[in-house]
């Protein structure tokens, strides 16, 4: 089973709202990732968690706040977003935080009004 | 120069033909290479991964890697209309940091 789940599938929020995206995997993977993908562009890495610790932050604005409560869960807390933050947010996981295969979830399509 | 470059599309092939997708990368320290397929509005789906020089075959798909030339390709044999999608090349170094190419959009015409 190589399933990564994400909720919600769609999210519409105002610029003053606070919301959270959730990602879950039960494959025993020790690395989890957040990507952002704009239309007709490739996924861009935002954050990497390795053994529940943040190992890579690709200079993401502080209005995006990741959290890894346990080895199966990854959250992305959103606050004071801008319309240009509207995108598909993808979660992925891999066995180890190295060169191994990353498996993607279905994504959350976010619209910021 | 982009870190990962893919041949510009769109690429159109007739049904049953071979589709050839190419990717070059700049970081010689890259260790693993992936091809993902992405349908419009969906998340990337892993098609192939390759770590060693040479060819790797899986059904109608063949990935080829040449680390000396910093080149990786994907061949799709007997292309089907259902193969029509954007194909993303991803190159991964240490610590799980993946860099994606811009993608090549493939259309297979019946």
PDB file of N, CA, C and O in Angstrom, chain B residues 10-81:
ATOM      1  N   UNK B  10       4.620  20.948 -26.673  1.00  0.00           N
ATOM      2  CA  UNK B  10       4.061  19.625 -26.430  1.00  0.00           C
ATOM      3  C   UNK B  10       4.553  18.593 -27.450  1.00  0.00           C
ATOM      4  O   UNK B  10       5.017  18.946 -28.515  1.00  0.00           O
ATOM      5  N   UNK B  11       4.473  17.332 -27.056  1.00  0.00           N
ATOM      6  CA  UNK B  11       4.874  16.228 -27.899  1.00  0.00           C
ATOM      7  C   UNK B  11       3.620  15.473 -28.316  1.00  0.00           C
ATOM      8  O   UNK B  11       2.793  15.132 -27.473  1.00  0.00           O
ATOM      9  N   UNK B  12       3.502  15.247 -29.598  1.00  0.00           N
ATOM     10  CA  UNK B  12       2.339  14.533 -30.112  1.00  0.00           C
ATOM     11  C   UNK B  12       2.799  13.318 -30.901  1.00  0.00           C
ATOM     12  O   UNK B  12       3.665  13.450 -31.775  1.00  0.00           O
ATOM     13  N   UNK B  13       2.247  12.153 -30.582  1.00  0.00           N
ATOM     14  CA  UNK B  13       2.584  10.923 -31.307  1.00  0.00           C
ATOM     15  C   UNK B  13       1.297  10.184 -31.640  1.00  0.00           C
ATOM     16  O   UNK B  13       0.294  10.320 -30.922  1.00  0.00           O
ATOM     17  N   UNK B  14       1.310   9.396 -32.709  1.00  0.00           N
ATOM     18  CA  UNK B  14       0.118   8.591 -33.020  1.00  0.00           C
ATOM     19  C   UNK B  14       0.047   7.373 -32.108  1.00  0.00           C
ATOM     20  O   UNK B  14       1.069   6.907 -31.588  1.00  0.00           O
ATOM     21  N   UNK B  15      -1.132   6.873 -31.918  1.00  0.00           N
ATOM     22  CA  UNK B  15      -1.330   5.676 -31.124  1.00  0.00           C
ATOM     23  C   UNK B  15      -0.488   4.532 -31.678  1.00  0.00           C
ATOM     24  O   UNK B  15      -0.418   4.316 -32.880  1.00  0.00           O
ATOM     25  N   UNK B  16       0.178   3.812 -30.756  1.00  0.00           N
ATOM     26  CA  UNK B  16       1.020   2.696 -31.149  1.00  0.00           C
ATOM     27  C   UNK B  16       2.479   3.067 -31.391  1.00  0.00           C
ATOM     28  O   UNK B  16       3.335   2.186 -31.486  1.00  0.00           O
ATOM     29  N   UNK B  17       2.774   4.349 -31.444  1.00  0.00           N
ATOM     30  CA  UNK B  17       4.149   4.798 -31.690  1.00  0.00           C
ATOM     31  C   UNK B  17       4.942   4.830 -30.380  1.00  0.00           C
ATOM     32  O   UNK B  17       4.404   4.612 -29.297  1.00  0.00           O
ATOM     33  N   UNK B  18       6.240   5.095 -30.538  1.00  0.00           N
ATOM     34  CA  UNK B  18       7.105   5.265 -29.367  1.00  0.00           C
ATOM     35  C   UNK B  18       7.206   6.754 -29.034  1.00  0.00           C
ATOM     36  O   UNK B  18       7.507   7.570 -29.911  1.00  0.00           O
ATOM     37  N   UNK B  19       6.981   7.073 -27.786  1.00  0.00           N
ATOM     38  CA  UNK B  19       7.165   8.448 -27.319  1.00  0.00           C
ATOM     39  C   UNK B  19       8.478   8.514 -26.552  1.00  0.00           C
ATOM     40  O   UNK B  19       8.765   7.645 -25.722  1.00  0.00           O
ATOM     41  N   UNK B  20       9.274   9.531 -26.858  1.00  0.00           N
ATOM     42  CA  UNK B  20      10.594   9.688 -26.227  1.00  0.00           C
ATOM     43  C   UNK B  20      10.644  11.008 -25.465  1.00  0.00           C
ATOM     44  O   UNK B  20      10.450  12.072 -26.043  1.00  0.00           O
ATOM     45  N   UNK B  21      10.891  10.908 -24.176  1.00  0.00           N
ATOM     46  CA  UNK B  21      10.934  12.087 -23.310  1.00  0.00           C
ATOM     47  C   UNK B  21      12.339  12.196 -22.721  1.00  0.00           C
ATOM     48  O   UNK B  21      12.900  11.202 -22.268  1.00  0.00           O
ATOM     49  N   UNK B  22      12.883  13.396 -22.754  1.00  0.00           N
ATOM     50  CA  UNK B  22      14.271  13.578 -22.340  1.00  0.00           C
ATOM     51  C   UNK B  22      14.405  14.581 -21.207  1.00  0.00           C
ATOM     52  O   UNK B  22      13.597  15.505 -21.082  1.00  0.00           O
ATOM     53  N   UNK B  23      15.481  14.406 -20.445  1.00  0.00           N
ATOM     54  CA  UNK B  23      15.708  15.248 -19.267  1.00  0.00           C
ATOM     55  C   UNK B  23      17.202  15.348 -19.028  1.00  0.00           C
ATOM     56  O   UNK B  23      17.914  14.336 -19.092  1.00  0.00           O
ATOM     57  N   UNK B  24      17.703  16.551 -18.814  1.00  0.00           N
ATOM     58  CA  UNK B  24      19.094  16.733 -18.415  1.00  0.00           C
ATOM     59  C   UNK B  24      19.123  17.441 -17.065  1.00  0.00           C
ATOM     60  O   UNK B  24      18.195  18.174 -16.717  1.00  0.00           O
ATOM     61  N   UNK B  25      20.192  17.227 -16.315  1.00  0.00           N
ATOM     62  CA  UNK B  25      20.293  17.813 -14.986  1.00  0.00           C
ATOM     63  C   UNK B  25      21.695  18.358 -14.780  1.00  0.00           C
ATOM     64  O   UNK B  25      22.654  17.922 -15.436  1.00  0.00           O
ATOM     65  N   UNK B  26      21.830  19.299 -13.872  1.00  0.00           N
ATOM     66  CA  UNK B  26      23.108  19.992 -13.722  1.00  0.00           C
ATOM     67  C   UNK B  26      23.934  19.502 -12.523  1.00  0.00           C
ATOM     68  O   UNK B  26      25.161  19.630 -12.532  1.00  0.00           O
ATOM     69  N   UNK B  27      23.284  18.942 -11.509  1.00  0.00           N
ATOM     70  CA  UNK B  27      24.006  18.543 -10.295  1.00  0.00           C
ATOM     71  C   UNK B  27      24.573  17.137 -10.447  1.00  0.00           C
ATOM     72  O   UNK B  27      23.822  16.155 -10.421  1.00  0.00           O
ATOM     73  N   UNK B  28      25.885  17.038 -10.556  1.00  0.00           N
ATOM     74  CA  UNK B  28      26.518  15.730 -10.726  1.00  0.00           C
ATOM     75  C   UNK B  28      26.376  14.847  -9.496  1.00  0.00           C
ATOM     76  O   UNK B  28      26.577  13.637  -9.571  1.00  0.00           O
ATOM     77  N   UNK B  29      26.047  15.449  -8.360  1.00  0.00           N
ATOM     78  CA  UNK B  29      25.869  14.671  -7.140  1.00  0.00           C
ATOM     79  C   UNK B  29      24.503  14.027  -7.015  1.00  0.00           C
ATOM     80  O   UNK B  29      24.225  13.335  -6.035  1.00  0.00           O
ATOM     81  N   UNK B  30      23.648  14.237  -7.983  1.00  0.00           N
ATOM     82  CA  UNK B  30      22.301  13.663  -7.949  1.00  0.00           C
ATOM     83  C   UNK B  30      22.383  12.146  -7.928  1.00  0.00           C
ATOM     84  O   UNK B  30      23.214  11.539  -8.603  1.00  0.00           O
ATOM     85  N   UNK B  31      21.504  11.554  -7.144  1.00  0.00           N
ATOM     86  CA  UNK B  31      21.620  10.120  -6.904  1.00  0.00           C
ATOM     87  C   UNK B  31      20.463   9.303  -7.446  1.00  0.00           C
ATOM     88  O   UNK B  31      20.608   8.111  -7.704  1.00  0.00           O
ATOM     89  N   UNK B  32      19.306   9.906  -7.552  1.00  0.00           N
ATOM     90  CA  UNK B  32      18.160   9.129  -8.010  1.00  0.00           C
ATOM     91  C   UNK B  32      17.295   9.981  -8.929  1.00  0.00           C
ATOM     92  O   UNK B  32      17.282  11.207  -8.829  1.00  0.00           O
ATOM     93  N   UNK B  33      16.617   9.277  -9.810  1.00  0.00           N
ATOM     94  CA  UNK B  33      15.933   9.941 -10.911  1.00  0.00           C
ATOM     95  C   UNK B  33      14.567   9.295 -11.106  1.00  0.00           C
ATOM     96  O   UNK B  33      14.447   8.070 -11.076  1.00  0.00           O
ATOM     97  N   UNK B  34      13.581  10.153 -11.278  1.00  0.00           N
ATOM     98  CA  UNK B  34      12.204   9.669 -11.296  1.00  0.00           C
ATOM     99  C   UNK B  34      11.457  10.260 -12.471  1.00  0.00           C
ATOM    100  O   UNK B  34      11.700  11.394 -12.873  1.00  0.00           O
ATOM    101  N   UNK B  35      10.542   9.487 -12.979  1.00  0.00           N
ATOM    102  CA  UNK B  35       9.571   9.987 -13.939  1.00  0.00           C
ATOM    103  C   UNK B  35       8.176   9.857 -13.322  1.00  0.00           C
ATOM    104  O   UNK B  35       7.784   8.781 -12.878  1.00  0.00           O
ATOM    105  N   UNK B  36       7.477  10.996 -13.309  1.00  0.00           N
ATOM    106  CA  UNK B  36       6.109  11.022 -12.818  1.00  0.00           C
ATOM    107  C   UNK B  36       5.185  11.390 -13.976  1.00  0.00           C
ATOM    108  O   UNK B  36       5.546  12.178 -14.860  1.00  0.00           O
ATOM    109  N   UNK B  37       4.012  10.848 -13.940  1.00  0.00           N
ATOM    110  CA  UNK B  37       2.954  11.227 -14.881  1.00  0.00           C
ATOM    111  C   UNK B  37       1.913  12.024 -14.111  1.00  0.00           C
ATOM    112  O   UNK B  37       1.513  11.638 -13.011  1.00  0.00           O
ATOM    113  N   UNK B  38       1.468  13.128 -14.701  1.00  0.00           N
ATOM    114  CA  UNK B  38       0.471  13.950 -14.037  1.00  0.00           C
ATOM    115  C   UNK B  38      -0.644  14.292 -15.010  1.00  0.00           C
ATOM    116  O   UNK B  38      -0.415  14.971 -16.013  1.00  0.00           O
ATOM    117  N   UNK B  39      -1.834  13.823 -14.686  1.00  0.00           N
ATOM    118  CA  UNK B  39      -3.012  14.206 -15.449  1.00  0.00           C
ATOM    119  C   UNK B  39      -3.495  15.545 -14.927  1.00  0.00           C
ATOM    120  O   UNK B  39      -3.275  15.891 -13.770  1.00  0.00           O
ATOM    121  N   UNK B  40      -4.159  16.284 -15.779  1.00  0.00           N
ATOM    122  CA  UNK B  40      -4.628  17.616 -15.435  1.00  0.00           C
ATOM    123  C   UNK B  40      -5.480  17.588 -14.166  1.00  0.00           C
ATOM    124  O   UNK B  40      -6.437  16.811 -14.065  1.00  0.00           O
ATOM    125  N   UNK B  41      -5.128  18.392 -13.197  1.00  0.00           N
ATOM    126  CA  UNK B  41      -5.890  18.491 -11.960  1.00  0.00           C
ATOM    127  C   UNK B  41      -5.603  17.408 -10.942  1.00  0.00           C
ATOM    128  O   UNK B  41      -6.193  17.383  -9.867  1.00  0.00           O
ATOM    129  N   UNK B  42      -4.683  16.486 -11.282  1.00  0.00           N
ATOM    130  CA  UNK B  42      -4.356  15.382 -10.378  1.00  0.00           C
ATOM    131  C   UNK B  42      -2.943  15.530  -9.853  1.00  0.00           C
ATOM    132  O   UNK B  42      -2.183  16.380 -10.315  1.00  0.00           O
ATOM    133  N   UNK B  43      -2.586  14.695  -8.889  1.00  0.00           N
ATOM    134  CA  UNK B  43      -1.236  14.741  -8.332  1.00  0.00           C
ATOM    135  C   UNK B  43      -0.303  13.871  -9.164  1.00  0.00           C
ATOM    136  O   UNK B  43      -0.748  13.010  -9.927  1.00  0.00           O
ATOM    137  N   UNK B  44       1.001  14.089  -9.044  1.00  0.00           N
ATOM    138  CA  UNK B  44       1.959  13.265  -9.795  1.00  0.00           C
ATOM    139  C   UNK B  44       1.894  11.807  -9.365  1.00  0.00           C
ATOM    140  O   UNK B  44       1.789  11.487  -8.188  1.00  0.00           O
ATOM    141  N   UNK B  45       2.000  10.936 -10.361  1.00  0.00           N
ATOM    142  CA  UNK B  45       1.956   9.491 -10.146  1.00  0.00           C
ATOM    143  C   UNK B  45       3.285   8.913 -10.614  1.00  0.00           C
ATOM    144  O   UNK B  45       3.706   9.151 -11.750  1.00  0.00           O
ATOM    145  N   UNK B  46       3.945   8.156  -9.758  1.00  0.00           N
ATOM    146  CA  UNK B  46       5.246   7.591 -10.114  1.00  0.00           C
ATOM    147  C   UNK B  46       5.109   6.582 -11.248  1.00  0.00           C
ATOM    148  O   UNK B  46       4.295   5.661 -11.186  1.00  0.00           O
ATOM    149  N   UNK B  47       5.935   6.776 -12.288  1.00  0.00           N
ATOM    150  CA  UNK B  47       5.972   5.830 -13.400  1.00  0.00           C
ATOM    151  C   UNK B  47       7.204   4.933 -13.287  1.00  0.00           C
ATOM    152  O   UNK B  47       7.126   3.716 -13.384  1.00  0.00           O
ATOM    153  N   UNK B  48       8.361   5.571 -13.128  1.00  0.00           N
ATOM    154  CA  UNK B  48       9.618   4.816 -13.092  1.00  0.00           C
ATOM    155  C   UNK B  48      10.600   5.526 -12.172  1.00  0.00           C
ATOM    156  O   UNK B  48      10.560   6.752 -12.049  1.00  0.00           O
ATOM    157  N   UNK B  49      11.503   4.773 -11.590  1.00  0.00           N
ATOM    158  CA  UNK B  49      12.652   5.364 -10.939  1.00  0.00           C
ATOM    159  C   UNK B  49      13.894   4.591 -11.379  1.00  0.00           C
ATOM    160  O   UNK B  49      13.818   3.406 -11.704  1.00  0.00           O
ATOM    161  N   UNK B  50      15.017   5.282 -11.383  1.00  0.00           N
ATOM    162  CA  UNK B  50      16.261   4.646 -11.816  1.00  0.00           C
ATOM    163  C   UNK B  50      17.404   5.254 -11.034  1.00  0.00           C
ATOM    164  O   UNK B  50      17.448   6.478 -10.812  1.00  0.00           O
ATOM    165  N   UNK B  51      18.314   4.408 -10.574  1.00  0.00           N
ATOM    166  CA  UNK B  51      19.439   4.875  -9.767  1.00  0.00           C
ATOM    167  C   UNK B  51      20.783   4.632 -10.449  1.00  0.00           C
ATOM    168  O   UNK B  51      21.752   5.338 -10.184  1.00  0.00           O
ATOM    169  N   UNK B  52      20.836   3.605 -11.316  1.00  0.00           N
ATOM    170  CA  UNK B  52      22.112   3.201 -11.907  1.00  0.00           C
ATOM    171  C   UNK B  52      22.127   3.477 -13.396  1.00  0.00           C
ATOM    172  O   UNK B  52      21.077   3.476 -14.050  1.00  0.00           O
ATOM    173  N   UNK B  53      23.312   3.671 -13.913  1.00  0.00           N
ATOM    174  CA  UNK B  53      23.474   3.857 -15.354  1.00  0.00           C
ATOM    175  C   UNK B  53      22.897   2.672 -16.124  1.00  0.00           C
ATOM    176  O   UNK B  53      22.995   1.529 -15.690  1.00  0.00           O
ATOM    177  N   UNK B  54      22.307   2.962 -17.267  1.00  0.00           N
ATOM    178  CA  UNK B  54      21.779   1.900 -18.102  1.00  0.00           C
ATOM    179  C   UNK B  54      20.286   2.041 -18.301  1.00  0.00           C
ATOM    180  O   UNK B  54      19.728   3.119 -18.143  1.00  0.00           O
ATOM    181  N   UNK B  55      19.691   0.932 -18.674  1.00  0.00           N
ATOM    182  CA  UNK B  55      18.267   0.909 -18.965  1.00  0.00           C
ATOM    183  C   UNK B  55      17.512   0.154 -17.871  1.00  0.00           C
ATOM    184  O   UNK B  55      18.025  -0.792 -17.290  1.00  0.00           O
ATOM    185  N   UNK B  56      16.288   0.584 -17.656  1.00  0.00           N
ATOM    186  CA  UNK B  56      15.400  -0.125 -16.745  1.00  0.00           C
ATOM    187  C   UNK B  56      14.034  -0.198 -17.407  1.00  0.00           C
ATOM    188  O   UNK B  56      13.492   0.832 -17.818  1.00  0.00           O
ATOM    189  N   UNK B  57      13.510  -1.399 -17.529  1.00  0.00           N
ATOM    190  CA  UNK B  57      12.264  -1.603 -18.249  1.00  0.00           C
ATOM    191  C   UNK B  57      11.161  -2.041 -17.298  1.00  0.00           C
ATOM    192  O   UNK B  57      11.377  -2.825 -16.382  1.00  0.00           O
ATOM    193  N   UNK B  58       9.963  -1.501 -17.530  1.00  0.00           N
ATOM    194  CA  UNK B  58       8.790  -1.912 -16.761  1.00  0.00           C
ATOM    195  C   UNK B  58       7.590  -1.834 -17.683  1.00  0.00           C
ATOM    196  O   UNK B  58       7.068  -0.750 -17.944  1.00  0.00           O
ATOM    197  N   UNK B  59       7.231  -2.982 -18.239  1.00  0.00           N
ATOM    198  CA  UNK B  59       6.109  -3.008 -19.173  1.00  0.00           C
ATOM    199  C   UNK B  59       6.416  -2.208 -20.424  1.00  0.00           C
ATOM    200  O   UNK B  59       7.429  -2.431 -21.076  1.00  0.00           O
ATOM    201  N   UNK B  60       5.582  -1.245 -20.739  1.00  0.00           N
ATOM    202  CA  UNK B  60       5.798  -0.433 -21.943  1.00  0.00           C
ATOM    203  C   UNK B  60       6.774   0.717 -21.716  1.00  0.00           C
ATOM    204  O   UNK B  60       7.082   1.455 -22.647  1.00  0.00           O
ATOM    205  N   UNK B  61       7.245   0.866 -20.501  1.00  0.00           N
ATOM    206  CA  UNK B  61       8.113   1.992 -20.157  1.00  0.00           C
ATOM    207  C   UNK B  61       9.560   1.537 -19.987  1.00  0.00           C
ATOM    208  O   UNK B  61       9.831   0.496 -19.393  1.00  0.00           O
ATOM    209  N   UNK B  62      10.475   2.352 -20.527  1.00  0.00           N
ATOM    210  CA  UNK B  62      11.898   2.132 -20.332  1.00  0.00           C
ATOM    211  C   UNK B  62      12.548   3.440 -19.930  1.00  0.00           C
ATOM    212  O   UNK B  62      12.407   4.448 -20.633  1.00  0.00           O
ATOM    213  N   UNK B  63      13.227   3.426 -18.795  1.00  0.00           N
ATOM    214  CA  UNK B  63      13.994   4.586 -18.368  1.00  0.00           C
ATOM    215  C   UNK B  63      15.458   4.330 -18.682  1.00  0.00           C
ATOM    216  O   UNK B  63      15.944   3.204 -18.550  1.00  0.00           O
ATOM    217  N   UNK B  64      16.137   5.372 -19.129  1.00  0.00           N
ATOM    218  CA  UNK B  64      17.559   5.263 -19.446  1.00  0.00           C
ATOM    219  C   UNK B  64      18.298   6.357 -18.690  1.00  0.00           C
ATOM    220  O   UNK B  64      17.863   7.503 -18.664  1.00  0.00           O
ATOM    221  N   UNK B  65      19.416   5.983 -18.087  1.00  0.00           N
ATOM    222  CA  UNK B  65      20.207   6.937 -17.322  1.00  0.00           C
ATOM    223  C   UNK B  65      21.657   6.904 -17.778  1.00  0.00           C
ATOM    224  O   UNK B  65      22.252   5.828 -17.916  1.00  0.00           O
ATOM    225  N   UNK B  66      22.206   8.082 -18.000  1.00  0.00           N
ATOM    226  CA  UNK B  66      23.624   8.229 -18.343  1.00  0.00           C
ATOM    227  C   UNK B  66      24.171   9.330 -17.449  1.00  0.00           C
ATOM    228  O   UNK B  66      24.010  10.522 -17.734  1.00  0.00           O
ATOM    229  N   UNK B  67      24.803   8.938 -16.354  1.00  0.00           N
ATOM    230  CA  UNK B  67      25.290   9.919 -15.384  1.00  0.00           C
ATOM    231  C   UNK B  67      26.441  10.742 -15.943  1.00  0.00           C
ATOM    232  O   UNK B  67      26.591  11.906 -15.592  1.00  0.00           O
ATOM    233  N   UNK B  68      27.247  10.162 -16.804  1.00  0.00           N
ATOM    234  CA  UNK B  68      28.370  10.905 -17.382  1.00  0.00           C
ATOM    235  C   UNK B  68      27.861  12.070 -18.220  1.00  0.00           C
ATOM    236  O   UNK B  68      28.430  13.160 -18.208  1.00  0.00           O
ATOM    237  N   UNK B  69      26.783  11.835 -18.935  1.00  0.00           N
ATOM    238  CA  UNK B  69      26.180  12.880 -19.770  1.00  0.00           C
ATOM    239  C   UNK B  69      25.104  13.656 -19.025  1.00  0.00           C
ATOM    240  O   UNK B  69      24.526  14.593 -19.587  1.00  0.00           O
ATOM    241  N   UNK B  70      24.811  13.254 -17.799  1.00  0.00           N
ATOM    242  CA  UNK B  70      23.789  13.907 -16.973  1.00  0.00           C
ATOM    243  C   UNK B  70      22.460  13.952 -17.720  1.00  0.00           C
ATOM    244  O   UNK B  70      21.841  15.025 -17.873  1.00  0.00           O
ATOM    245  N   UNK B  71      22.060  12.783 -18.120  1.00  0.00           N
ATOM    246  CA  UNK B  71      20.915  12.642 -19.014  1.00  0.00           C
ATOM    247  C   UNK B  71      20.066  11.460 -18.584  1.00  0.00           C
ATOM    248  O   UNK B  71      20.591  10.396 -18.273  1.00  0.00           O
ATOM    249  N   UNK B  72      18.763  11.691 -18.557  1.00  0.00           N
ATOM    250  CA  UNK B  72      17.841  10.600 -18.259  1.00  0.00           C
ATOM    251  C   UNK B  72      16.659  10.713 -19.218  1.00  0.00           C
ATOM    252  O   UNK B  72      16.237  11.823 -19.563  1.00  0.00           O
ATOM    253  N   UNK B  73      16.191   9.574 -19.682  1.00  0.00           N
ATOM    254  CA  UNK B  73      15.093   9.595 -20.646  1.00  0.00           C
ATOM    255  C   UNK B  73      14.037   8.566 -20.278  1.00  0.00           C
ATOM    256  O   UNK B  73      14.273   7.666 -19.470  1.00  0.00           O
ATOM    257  N   UNK B  74      12.879   8.747 -20.883  1.00  0.00           N
ATOM    258  CA  UNK B  74      11.775   7.794 -20.705  1.00  0.00           C
ATOM    259  C   UNK B  74      11.221   7.490 -22.090  1.00  0.00           C
ATOM    260  O   UNK B  74      10.876   8.409 -22.835  1.00  0.00           O
ATOM    261  N   UNK B  75      11.182   6.200 -22.411  1.00  0.00           N
ATOM    262  CA  UNK B  75      10.563   5.754 -23.652  1.00  0.00           C
ATOM    263  C   UNK B  75       9.244   5.069 -23.320  1.00  0.00           C
ATOM    264  O   UNK B  75       9.185   4.244 -22.401  1.00  0.00           O
ATOM    265  N   UNK B  76       8.214   5.427 -24.065  1.00  0.00           N
ATOM    266  CA  UNK B  76       6.917   4.769 -23.905  1.00  0.00           C
ATOM    267  C   UNK B  76       6.625   4.062 -25.216  1.00  0.00           C
ATOM    268  O   UNK B  76       6.440   4.714 -26.262  1.00  0.00           O
ATOM    269  N   UNK B  77       6.604   2.748 -25.162  1.00  0.00           N
ATOM    270  CA  UNK B  77       6.312   1.969 -26.372  1.00  0.00           C
ATOM    271  C   UNK B  77       4.815   1.754 -26.504  1.00  0.00           C
ATOM    272  O   UNK B  77       4.078   1.757 -25.511  1.00  0.00           O
ATOM    273  N   UNK B  78       4.370   1.536 -27.748  1.00  0.00           N
ATOM    274  CA  UNK B  78       2.951   1.269 -28.015  1.00  0.00           C
ATOM    275  C   UNK B  78       2.083   2.292 -27.278  1.00  0.00           C
ATOM    276  O   UNK B  78       1.188   1.949 -26.504  1.00  0.00           O
ATOM    277  N   UNK B  79       2.346   3.551 -27.533  1.00  0.00           N
ATOM    278  CA  UNK B  79       1.643   4.633 -26.835  1.00  0.00           C
ATOM    279  C   UNK B  79       0.134   4.518 -27.000  1.00  0.00           C
ATOM    280  O   UNK B  79      -0.366   4.214 -28.091  1.00  0.00           O
ATOM    281  N   UNK B  80      -0.567   4.803 -25.915  1.00  0.00           N
ATOM    282  CA  UNK B  80      -2.017   4.751 -25.887  1.00  0.00           C
ATOM    283  C   UNK B  80      -2.583   6.142 -25.578  1.00  0.00           C
ATOM    284  O   UNK B  80      -1.924   6.945 -24.903  1.00  0.00           O
ATOM    285  N   UNK B  81      -3.800   6.415 -26.031  1.00  0.00           N
ATOM    286  CA  UNK B  81      -4.401   7.719 -25.691  1.00  0.00           C
ATOM    287  C   UNK B  81      -4.406   7.988 -24.184  1.00  0.00           C
ATOM    288  O   UNK B  81      -4.277   9.138 -23.766  1.00  0.00           O
TER     289      UNK B  81
END
